[in-house]
Short mmCIF file of N, CA and C and ligand atoms in Angstrom, two decimals:
data_model
loop_
_atom_site.label_atom_id
_atom_site.label_comp_id
_atom_site.label_asym_id
_atom_site.label_seq_id
_atom_site.Cartn_x
_atom_site.Cartn_y
_atom_site.Cartn_z
N UNK A 535 -126.09 -67.84 -122.93
CA UNK A 535 -124.58 -67.49 -123.41
C UNK A 535 -124.35 -69.20 -123.31
N UNK A 536 -123.85 -69.93 -124.09
CA UNK A 536 -123.32 -71.37 -123.51
C UNK A 536 -122.07 -71.25 -122.93
N UNK A 537 -122.16 -72.59 -122.17
CA UNK A 537 -120.62 -72.60 -121.14
C UNK A 537 -119.34 -72.10 -122.10
N UNK A 538 -118.54 -71.86 -121.60
CA UNK A 538 -117.61 -71.35 -121.66
C UNK A 538 -116.42 -73.03 -121.29
N UNK A 539 -115.86 -73.72 -121.81
CA UNK A 539 -115.35 -74.68 -121.71
C UNK A 539 -113.97 -74.08 -120.78
N UNK A 540 -113.59 -74.64 -119.63
CA UNK A 540 -112.02 -74.63 -119.21
C UNK A 540 -112.31 -75.18 -117.71
N UNK A 541 -110.47 -75.17 -116.93
CA UNK A 541 -110.80 -76.13 -115.90
C UNK A 541 -111.22 -75.87 -114.49
N UNK A 542 -111.47 -76.71 -114.33
CA UNK A 542 -111.91 -76.44 -112.67
C UNK A 542 -110.70 -76.39 -112.15
N UNK A 543 -111.30 -74.79 -111.30
CA UNK A 543 -110.19 -74.55 -110.72
C UNK A 543 -109.90 -74.83 -108.80
N UNK A 544 -110.95 -76.01 -108.62
CA UNK A 544 -111.02 -76.55 -108.04
C UNK A 544 -110.37 -78.19 -107.58
N UNK A 545 -110.71 -79.14 -109.03
CA UNK A 545 -110.35 -80.37 -109.83
C UNK A 545 -109.21 -80.39 -110.59
N UNK A 546 -109.43 -79.39 -111.61
CA UNK A 546 -108.74 -79.44 -112.44
C UNK A 546 -109.28 -80.07 -113.70
N UNK A 547 -110.79 -80.52 -114.01
CA UNK A 547 -111.33 -81.12 -114.96
C UNK A 547 -111.93 -80.03 -115.36
N UNK A 548 -112.16 -80.49 -116.99
CA UNK A 548 -112.64 -79.39 -117.78
C UNK A 548 -114.03 -79.31 -117.94
N UNK A 549 -114.82 -78.49 -118.20
CA UNK A 549 -116.25 -77.97 -117.52
C UNK A 549 -116.94 -77.30 -118.11
N UNK A 550 -118.07 -76.59 -118.26
CA UNK A 550 -118.33 -75.67 -119.14
C UNK A 550 -119.23 -74.84 -118.47
N UNK A 551 -118.60 -73.95 -118.33
CA UNK A 551 -119.08 -73.20 -117.62
C UNK A 551 -120.31 -71.77 -117.07
N UNK A 552 -121.42 -72.06 -116.44
CA UNK A 552 -122.44 -71.28 -116.58
C UNK A 552 -122.78 -70.66 -115.47
N UNK A 553 -121.93 -70.07 -115.16
CA UNK A 553 -121.64 -69.44 -114.19
C UNK A 553 -121.89 -69.29 -112.79
N UNK A 554 -120.65 -70.52 -112.72
CA UNK A 554 -121.05 -71.20 -111.35
C UNK A 554 -119.10 -71.06 -110.87
N UNK A 555 -118.31 -70.94 -112.19
CA UNK A 555 -116.65 -70.90 -111.94
C UNK A 555 -116.24 -72.45 -111.48
N UNK A 556 -116.85 -72.79 -111.48
CA UNK A 556 -116.41 -74.68 -110.77
C UNK A 556 -117.57 -75.04 -111.31
N UNK A 557 -116.73 -76.50 -111.85
CA UNK A 557 -117.40 -77.99 -112.57
C UNK A 557 -118.27 -78.01 -111.27
N UNK A 558 -119.46 -78.78 -112.35
CA UNK A 558 -120.80 -79.18 -111.28
C UNK A 558 -120.41 -79.57 -109.83
N UNK A 559 -119.27 -81.16 -110.25
CA UNK A 559 -119.25 -81.75 -109.42
C UNK A 559 -119.10 -80.96 -107.98
N UNK A 560 -117.86 -79.79 -108.01
CA UNK A 560 -117.11 -79.42 -107.29
C UNK A 560 -118.31 -78.08 -106.64
N UNK A 561 -119.77 -77.63 -107.47
CA UNK A 561 -120.13 -76.79 -107.26
C UNK A 561 -121.09 -77.52 -105.43
N UNK A 562 -121.44 -78.45 -106.42
CA UNK A 562 -122.28 -79.03 -105.15
C UNK A 562 -121.33 -79.84 -104.03
N UNK A 563 -120.65 -79.64 -104.22
CA UNK A 563 -119.33 -80.00 -103.06
C UNK A 563 -119.77 -78.44 -102.39
N UNK A 564 -119.31 -76.85 -102.97
CA UNK A 564 -119.26 -75.76 -102.40
C UNK A 564 -120.10 -75.34 -101.63
N UNK A 565 -121.85 -75.95 -102.44
CA UNK A 565 -123.02 -75.99 -101.47
C UNK A 565 -123.16 -76.73 -100.60
N UNK A 566 -122.42 -77.67 -100.38
CA UNK A 566 -123.15 -78.66 -99.54
C UNK A 566 -122.25 -77.78 -98.25
N UNK A 567 -120.66 -77.47 -98.53
CA UNK A 567 -119.40 -76.76 -97.63
C UNK A 567 -120.53 -75.65 -97.09
N UNK A 568 -120.95 -75.10 -97.96
CA UNK A 568 -121.71 -73.92 -97.50
C UNK A 568 -123.01 -74.01 -96.31
N UNK A 569 -123.74 -74.94 -96.42
CA UNK A 569 -125.26 -75.01 -95.80
C UNK A 569 -124.63 -75.88 -94.43
N UNK A 570 -123.62 -77.10 -94.34
CA UNK A 570 -122.66 -76.81 -93.14
C UNK A 570 -121.69 -75.62 -92.44
N UNK A 571 -121.26 -74.59 -93.46
CA UNK A 571 -120.89 -73.46 -92.50
C UNK A 571 -121.82 -73.37 -91.96
N UNK A 572 -122.82 -72.82 -92.76
CA UNK A 572 -124.72 -71.37 -92.39
C UNK A 572 -124.57 -73.05 -91.06
N UNK A 573 -124.99 -74.30 -91.03
CA UNK A 573 -125.48 -75.06 -89.68
C UNK A 573 -124.30 -74.68 -88.90
N UNK A 574 -123.01 -75.36 -88.89
CA UNK A 574 -122.44 -75.17 -88.10
C UNK A 574 -122.70 -73.82 -87.17
N UNK A 575 -122.83 -72.77 -87.72
CA UNK A 575 -122.65 -70.97 -87.48
C UNK A 575 -123.89 -70.44 -86.31
N UNK A 576 -125.11 -71.55 -86.76
CA UNK A 576 -125.91 -71.66 -86.57
C UNK A 576 -125.89 -72.40 -85.72
N UNK A 577 -125.44 -73.33 -85.32
CA UNK A 577 -125.43 -74.22 -84.29
C UNK A 577 -124.14 -73.15 -83.06
N UNK A 578 -123.60 -72.84 -83.38
CA UNK A 578 -122.42 -71.82 -82.49
C UNK A 578 -122.36 -70.76 -82.85
N UNK A 579 -123.14 -69.16 -82.68
CA UNK A 579 -123.58 -68.37 -83.19
C UNK A 579 -122.69 -67.58 -83.07
N UNK A 580 -121.63 -68.35 -81.28
CA UNK A 580 -120.06 -67.10 -81.19
C UNK A 580 -119.19 -67.31 -81.92
N UNK A 581 -118.93 -68.60 -83.24
CA UNK A 581 -118.14 -68.42 -83.71
C UNK A 581 -117.76 -67.91 -84.25
N UNK A 582 -116.09 -67.83 -84.81
CA UNK A 582 -115.46 -66.82 -85.28
C UNK A 582 -114.77 -67.31 -86.52
N UNK A 583 -114.90 -66.67 -87.92
CA UNK A 583 -113.71 -67.31 -88.75
C UNK A 583 -112.89 -68.45 -88.47
N UNK A 584 -111.68 -68.18 -87.78
CA UNK A 584 -110.72 -69.67 -87.34
C UNK A 584 -111.94 -70.77 -87.48
N UNK A 585 -112.38 -70.83 -86.11
CA UNK A 585 -113.15 -71.15 -85.25
C UNK A 585 -113.76 -72.33 -86.67
N UNK A 586 -114.73 -71.06 -87.31
CA UNK A 586 -115.70 -71.84 -88.47
C UNK A 586 -114.95 -72.19 -89.50
N UNK A 587 -113.30 -72.20 -90.04
CA UNK A 587 -112.80 -73.02 -90.90
C UNK A 587 -112.46 -74.08 -90.13
N UNK A 588 -112.08 -74.31 -88.84
CA UNK A 588 -111.30 -75.32 -87.82
C UNK A 588 -112.22 -77.28 -87.94
N UNK A 589 -113.78 -76.22 -88.01
CA UNK A 589 -114.60 -77.07 -87.67
C UNK A 589 -115.37 -77.48 -88.99
N UNK A 590 -115.13 -77.02 -90.18
CA UNK A 590 -115.81 -77.35 -91.14
C UNK A 590 -114.92 -77.64 -91.92
N UNK A 591 -113.55 -77.40 -92.08
CA UNK A 591 -112.94 -77.27 -92.88
C UNK A 591 -113.00 -76.61 -94.27
N UNK A 592 -114.13 -75.63 -93.91
CA UNK A 592 -114.10 -74.74 -95.01
C UNK A 592 -112.90 -73.80 -95.28
N UNK A 593 -112.91 -72.92 -96.68
CA UNK A 593 -111.69 -71.72 -96.87
C UNK A 593 -112.04 -70.87 -95.96
N UNK A 594 -111.28 -69.42 -95.57
CA UNK A 594 -111.60 -68.66 -94.67
C UNK A 594 -112.37 -68.15 -96.30
N UNK A 595 -111.69 -68.06 -97.34
CA UNK A 595 -111.98 -67.16 -98.84
C UNK A 595 -113.44 -67.11 -98.69
N UNK A 596 -113.86 -68.32 -98.57
CA UNK A 596 -115.59 -68.69 -99.26
C UNK A 596 -116.39 -68.15 -97.77
N UNK A 597 -115.48 -68.37 -96.56
CA UNK A 597 -116.73 -67.78 -95.50
C UNK A 597 -117.50 -66.28 -95.62
N UNK A 598 -115.85 -66.16 -95.94
CA UNK A 598 -115.85 -64.12 -96.17
C UNK A 598 -116.88 -63.44 -96.83
N UNK A 599 -117.02 -64.79 -98.17
CA UNK A 599 -117.42 -64.38 -99.40
C UNK A 599 -118.89 -64.27 -98.31
N UNK A 600 -119.14 -65.34 -98.12
CA UNK A 600 -120.39 -65.72 -97.11
C UNK A 600 -120.76 -64.62 -96.75
N UNK A 601 -119.59 -63.85 -95.46
CA UNK A 601 -120.35 -63.08 -94.83
C UNK A 601 -120.55 -61.66 -95.32
N UNK A 602 -120.24 -61.62 -96.18
CA UNK A 602 -120.19 -59.98 -97.55
C UNK A 602 -121.65 -60.66 -97.89
N UNK A 603 -121.92 -61.82 -98.60
CA UNK A 603 -122.91 -62.10 -99.26
C UNK A 603 -123.80 -62.07 -98.65
N UNK A 604 -123.76 -61.44 -96.50
CA UNK A 604 -124.61 -61.61 -96.32
C UNK A 604 -125.77 -63.27 -95.63
N UNK A 605 -124.89 -64.13 -95.30
CA UNK A 605 -125.46 -65.26 -95.52
C UNK A 605 -125.98 -65.27 -94.12
N UNK A 606 -125.40 -65.15 -92.85
CA UNK A 606 -124.84 -65.36 -91.71
C UNK A 606 -126.53 -64.70 -90.94
N UNK A 607 -126.70 -63.33 -91.93
CA UNK A 607 -126.85 -62.64 -91.35
C UNK A 607 -128.78 -62.77 -92.40
N UNK A 608 -128.89 -64.10 -92.99
CA UNK A 608 -129.83 -64.25 -93.17
C UNK A 608 -130.55 -65.64 -91.92
N UNK A 609 -129.42 -65.97 -91.43
CA UNK A 609 -130.21 -66.95 -90.52
C UNK A 609 -129.79 -66.20 -89.78
N UNK A 610 -129.96 -65.54 -89.15
CA UNK A 610 -129.92 -64.89 -88.19
C UNK A 610 -128.19 -65.21 -87.35
N UNK A 611 -127.91 -65.15 -87.62
CA UNK A 611 -126.47 -65.25 -86.47
C UNK A 611 -124.87 -64.12 -87.58
N UNK A 612 -124.91 -63.30 -87.23
CA UNK A 612 -124.74 -62.29 -87.80
C UNK A 612 -122.87 -62.50 -87.02
N UNK A 613 -122.02 -63.39 -88.00
CA UNK A 613 -120.27 -63.13 -87.71
C UNK A 613 -119.52 -61.94 -87.72
N UNK A 614 -118.73 -61.18 -87.02
CA UNK A 614 -118.69 -60.42 -87.18
C UNK A 614 -117.28 -60.97 -87.60
N UNK A 615 -116.16 -60.06 -88.19
CA UNK A 615 -114.70 -59.77 -88.79
C UNK A 615 -114.95 -58.53 -88.47
N UNK A 616 -113.27 -57.92 -89.30
CA UNK A 616 -113.09 -56.94 -88.52
C UNK A 616 -113.39 -55.64 -90.17
N UNK A 617 -113.55 -54.35 -89.59
CA UNK A 617 -114.01 -53.50 -90.80
C UNK A 617 -112.24 -53.01 -91.51
N UNK A 618 -112.47 -53.11 -92.69
CA UNK A 618 -111.31 -53.31 -93.43
C UNK A 618 -110.48 -51.88 -92.96
N UNK A 619 -111.73 -50.63 -92.27
CA UNK A 619 -110.59 -49.61 -92.33
C UNK A 619 -110.01 -49.37 -90.37
N UNK A 620 -111.30 -49.61 -89.76
CA UNK A 620 -111.07 -49.20 -88.58
C UNK A 620 -110.60 -50.88 -87.26
N UNK A 621 -110.74 -52.12 -88.62
CA UNK A 621 -110.79 -53.32 -87.09
C UNK A 621 -111.97 -53.61 -86.58
N UNK A 622 -113.31 -52.09 -86.02
CA UNK A 622 -114.16 -52.83 -86.03
C UNK A 622 -115.55 -54.09 -85.98
N UNK A 623 -115.17 -54.41 -85.29
CA UNK A 623 -116.25 -56.35 -86.16
C UNK A 623 -117.69 -55.59 -86.64
N UNK A 624 -117.27 -55.95 -87.80
CA UNK A 624 -118.76 -55.76 -89.03
C UNK A 624 -119.60 -57.17 -89.24
N UNK A 625 -120.73 -56.87 -89.65
CA UNK A 625 -121.63 -58.95 -89.90
C UNK A 625 -121.70 -59.08 -91.64
N UNK A 626 -120.90 -57.22 -92.35
CA UNK A 626 -121.10 -57.10 -93.64
C UNK A 626 -121.09 -56.24 -94.35
N UNK A 627 -120.74 -56.10 -95.27
CA UNK A 627 -119.93 -55.26 -96.43
C UNK A 627 -118.53 -55.14 -96.05
N UNK A 628 -117.51 -54.50 -96.29
CA UNK A 628 -116.49 -54.37 -96.19
C UNK A 628 -116.04 -53.34 -94.88
N UNK A 629 -116.64 -52.71 -94.67
CA UNK A 629 -116.74 -51.68 -94.00
C UNK A 629 -117.64 -51.22 -92.82
N UNK A 630 -117.42 -51.02 -91.37
CA UNK A 630 -118.79 -50.67 -90.32
C UNK A 630 -119.13 -49.47 -91.16
N UNK A 631 -120.60 -49.51 -90.30
CA UNK A 631 -121.83 -48.46 -89.82
C UNK A 631 -120.35 -47.31 -89.89
N UNK A 632 -119.61 -46.81 -88.76
CA UNK A 632 -119.04 -45.58 -88.79
C UNK A 632 -117.91 -44.95 -89.68
N UNK A 633 -117.32 -46.06 -90.42
CA UNK A 633 -116.78 -45.98 -91.35
C UNK A 633 -117.22 -45.43 -92.80
N UNK A 634 -118.78 -46.92 -92.81
CA UNK A 634 -119.19 -45.84 -94.53
C UNK A 634 -119.52 -44.24 -93.69
N UNK A 635 -119.64 -44.31 -93.46
CA UNK A 635 -120.68 -42.94 -92.75
C UNK A 635 -119.50 -41.50 -93.88
N UNK A 636 -118.74 -42.02 -92.53
CA UNK A 636 -117.26 -40.98 -92.66
C UNK A 636 -116.52 -41.31 -94.58
N UNK A 637 -116.67 -42.19 -94.70
CA UNK A 637 -116.42 -42.14 -95.98
C UNK A 637 -117.66 -41.69 -97.70
N UNK A 638 -118.89 -41.71 -96.59
CA UNK A 638 -119.61 -41.24 -97.29
C UNK A 638 -119.80 -39.84 -97.29
N UNK A 639 -119.30 -38.87 -95.94
CA UNK A 639 -119.07 -37.48 -95.64
C UNK A 639 -117.89 -37.07 -96.20
N UNK A 640 -116.39 -38.19 -96.19
CA UNK A 640 -115.91 -37.60 -97.13
C UNK A 640 -115.56 -37.54 -98.77
N UNK A 641 -117.05 -38.13 -99.41
CA UNK A 641 -117.58 -37.84 -100.49
C UNK A 641 -117.65 -36.89 -100.34
N UNK A 642 -118.89 -36.78 -99.90
CA UNK A 642 -119.78 -35.29 -99.99
C UNK A 642 -118.95 -33.70 -99.61
N UNK A 643 -117.57 -34.49 -98.79
CA UNK A 643 -116.98 -32.57 -98.27
C UNK A 643 -116.21 -32.78 -99.96
N UNK A 644 -115.72 -34.11 -100.90
CA UNK A 644 -114.62 -34.11 -101.81
C UNK A 644 -115.56 -33.08 -102.94
N UNK A 645 -117.14 -33.75 -103.19
CA UNK A 645 -117.39 -32.90 -103.93
C UNK A 645 -117.86 -31.88 -103.84
N UNK A 646 -118.31 -31.09 -102.70
CA UNK A 646 -118.97 -30.04 -102.26
C UNK A 646 -117.67 -29.27 -102.33
N UNK A 647 -116.99 -29.89 -102.12
CA UNK A 647 -115.07 -28.66 -102.52
C UNK A 647 -115.23 -28.53 -103.77
N UNK A 648 -115.38 -29.34 -104.98
CA UNK A 648 -115.42 -29.29 -106.11
C UNK A 648 -116.16 -27.82 -106.74
N UNK A 649 -117.89 -28.72 -106.44
CA UNK A 649 -118.90 -28.01 -106.44
C UNK A 649 -118.48 -25.93 -105.95
N UNK A 650 -117.69 -26.03 -105.09
CA UNK A 650 -117.32 -24.52 -104.40
C UNK A 650 -116.30 -23.94 -105.24
N UNK A 651 -115.26 -24.92 -105.81
CA UNK A 651 -115.00 -24.66 -106.80
C UNK A 651 -114.81 -24.09 -107.85
N UNK A 652 -115.55 -24.83 -108.47
CA UNK A 652 -116.40 -24.39 -109.92
C UNK A 652 -117.38 -23.57 -109.55
N UNK A 653 -118.19 -23.35 -108.15
CA UNK A 653 -118.51 -21.70 -107.86
C UNK A 653 -117.91 -20.50 -107.82
N UNK A 654 -116.87 -20.88 -107.20
CA UNK A 654 -115.94 -20.26 -107.26
C UNK A 654 -114.59 -19.38 -108.54
N UNK A 655 -114.80 -20.31 -108.97
CA UNK A 655 -114.13 -19.82 -110.58
C UNK A 655 -115.39 -19.41 -111.78
N UNK A 656 -116.77 -19.81 -111.37
CA UNK A 656 -117.75 -19.06 -112.33
C UNK A 656 -117.92 -17.24 -111.68
N UNK A 657 -118.25 -17.38 -110.57
CA UNK A 657 -117.93 -16.05 -109.58
C UNK A 657 -117.00 -15.04 -109.96
N UNK A 658 -115.20 -16.19 -109.89
CA UNK A 658 -114.59 -15.51 -110.52
C UNK A 658 -114.70 -14.65 -112.15
N UNK A 659 -115.08 -15.59 -112.96
CA UNK A 659 -115.74 -14.97 -114.25
C UNK A 659 -116.46 -13.81 -114.11
N UNK A 660 -117.39 -13.73 -113.81
CA UNK A 660 -118.77 -13.15 -113.84
C UNK A 660 -118.28 -12.06 -112.89
N UNK A 661 -117.07 -12.35 -112.02
CA UNK A 661 -116.60 -10.42 -111.61
C UNK A 661 -115.77 -10.24 -112.38
N UNK A 662 -114.85 -10.71 -113.23
CA UNK A 662 -113.74 -10.58 -114.17
C UNK A 662 -114.39 -9.84 -115.66
N UNK A 663 -115.59 -9.84 -116.08
CA UNK A 663 -116.63 -9.67 -117.18
C UNK A 663 -117.38 -8.23 -116.01
N UNK A 664 -117.41 -8.44 -114.89
CA UNK A 664 -117.73 -7.09 -114.61
C UNK A 664 -116.76 -5.73 -113.84
N UNK A 665 -116.02 -6.51 -113.83
CA UNK A 665 -114.53 -5.54 -113.63
C UNK A 665 -114.50 -5.16 -115.09
N UNK A 666 -114.43 -5.96 -115.90
CA UNK A 666 -114.24 -4.88 -117.37
C UNK A 666 -115.79 -4.07 -117.50
N UNK A 667 -116.85 -4.80 -117.21
CA UNK A 667 -117.32 -3.41 -117.79
C UNK A 667 -117.60 -1.94 -117.06
N UNK A 668 -117.62 -2.42 -115.86
CA UNK A 668 -117.22 -0.98 -115.05
C UNK A 668 -116.27 0.13 -115.46
N UNK A 669 -114.96 -0.80 -115.96
CA UNK A 669 -113.28 -0.45 -116.75
C UNK A 669 -114.07 0.64 -117.80
N UNK A 670 -114.97 -0.22 -118.52
CA UNK A 670 -115.83 0.28 -119.40
C UNK A 670 -116.22 1.59 -119.81
N UNK A 671 -117.64 1.36 -118.29
CA UNK A 671 -118.29 2.98 -118.34
C UNK A 671 -117.26 3.36 -117.32
N UNK A 672 -115.94 3.94 -115.89
CA UNK A 672 -114.76 4.23 -116.58
C UNK A 672 -114.67 5.30 -117.92
N UNK A 673 -114.16 4.62 -118.73
CA UNK A 673 -113.93 4.90 -119.71
C UNK A 673 -114.38 5.49 -120.49
N UNK A 674 -116.08 5.30 -120.64
CA UNK A 674 -116.99 6.05 -120.83
C UNK A 674 -117.18 6.78 -119.97
N UNK A 675 -117.02 7.26 -118.66
CA UNK A 675 -117.01 8.36 -118.41
C UNK A 675 -116.35 9.81 -118.21
N UNK A 676 -115.03 8.76 -118.49
CA UNK A 676 -113.51 9.78 -118.79
C UNK A 676 -113.75 10.98 -119.23
N UNK A 677 -113.98 11.03 -120.45
CA UNK A 677 -114.75 12.85 -121.25
C UNK A 677 -115.25 14.15 -120.41
N UNK A 678 -116.12 13.62 -119.59
CA UNK A 678 -116.92 14.26 -118.55
C UNK A 678 -115.53 15.21 -118.00
N UNK A 679 -114.74 13.83 -117.46
CA UNK A 679 -113.95 14.56 -116.16
C UNK A 679 -112.83 15.70 -116.54
ZN1 LIG B 799 -113.55 -79.36 -109.87
ZN1 LIG B 800 -114.85 -49.49 -89.54
#
C-alpha cells in the first residue's frame, strides 16, 4: 500500500504516511525520545509518569502508550500507573490483574446466565410439548372413563 499524503500531526509538514502516522523527521525524533525515556526509566527505576515527563520532556500520552506496549517491562523496569477501574498500580494493559479476573468472571457469569436462560427456554418448550402430549394422552384415555 503506497503511503497516503497527509500533514504531520507534530510539525504540520506534508508527508507520505507509511504507517508511522508522523513524518520521517518526527518519527526519528519520537524514536529518539522513546529511547531517552527508556534510558531514563532504566536509570531511575522508581520514577512515576510525571517524573519522566519532567525529566525527558516526553508526552504523557506517549509514555502511557509505551507502558501499554510493555516497553518498560521489556527492559526490566516496570513503571506502574493506576488501573483504569480501581486505581491499583499496574505495569501493563488497562486493568490490574484483579480487575481483569473480575471482568472475565463477570463475562463468564453473563455467558452462563445467557446459556441458562437459553436452556430454560428450551426446557420450557420441551415441557410444553410434553404436557401437550400428556393432554393428548388424557384425551385419549377419556373414553375409558
Ligand atoms: Zn513531522
Ligand atoms: Zn483494578
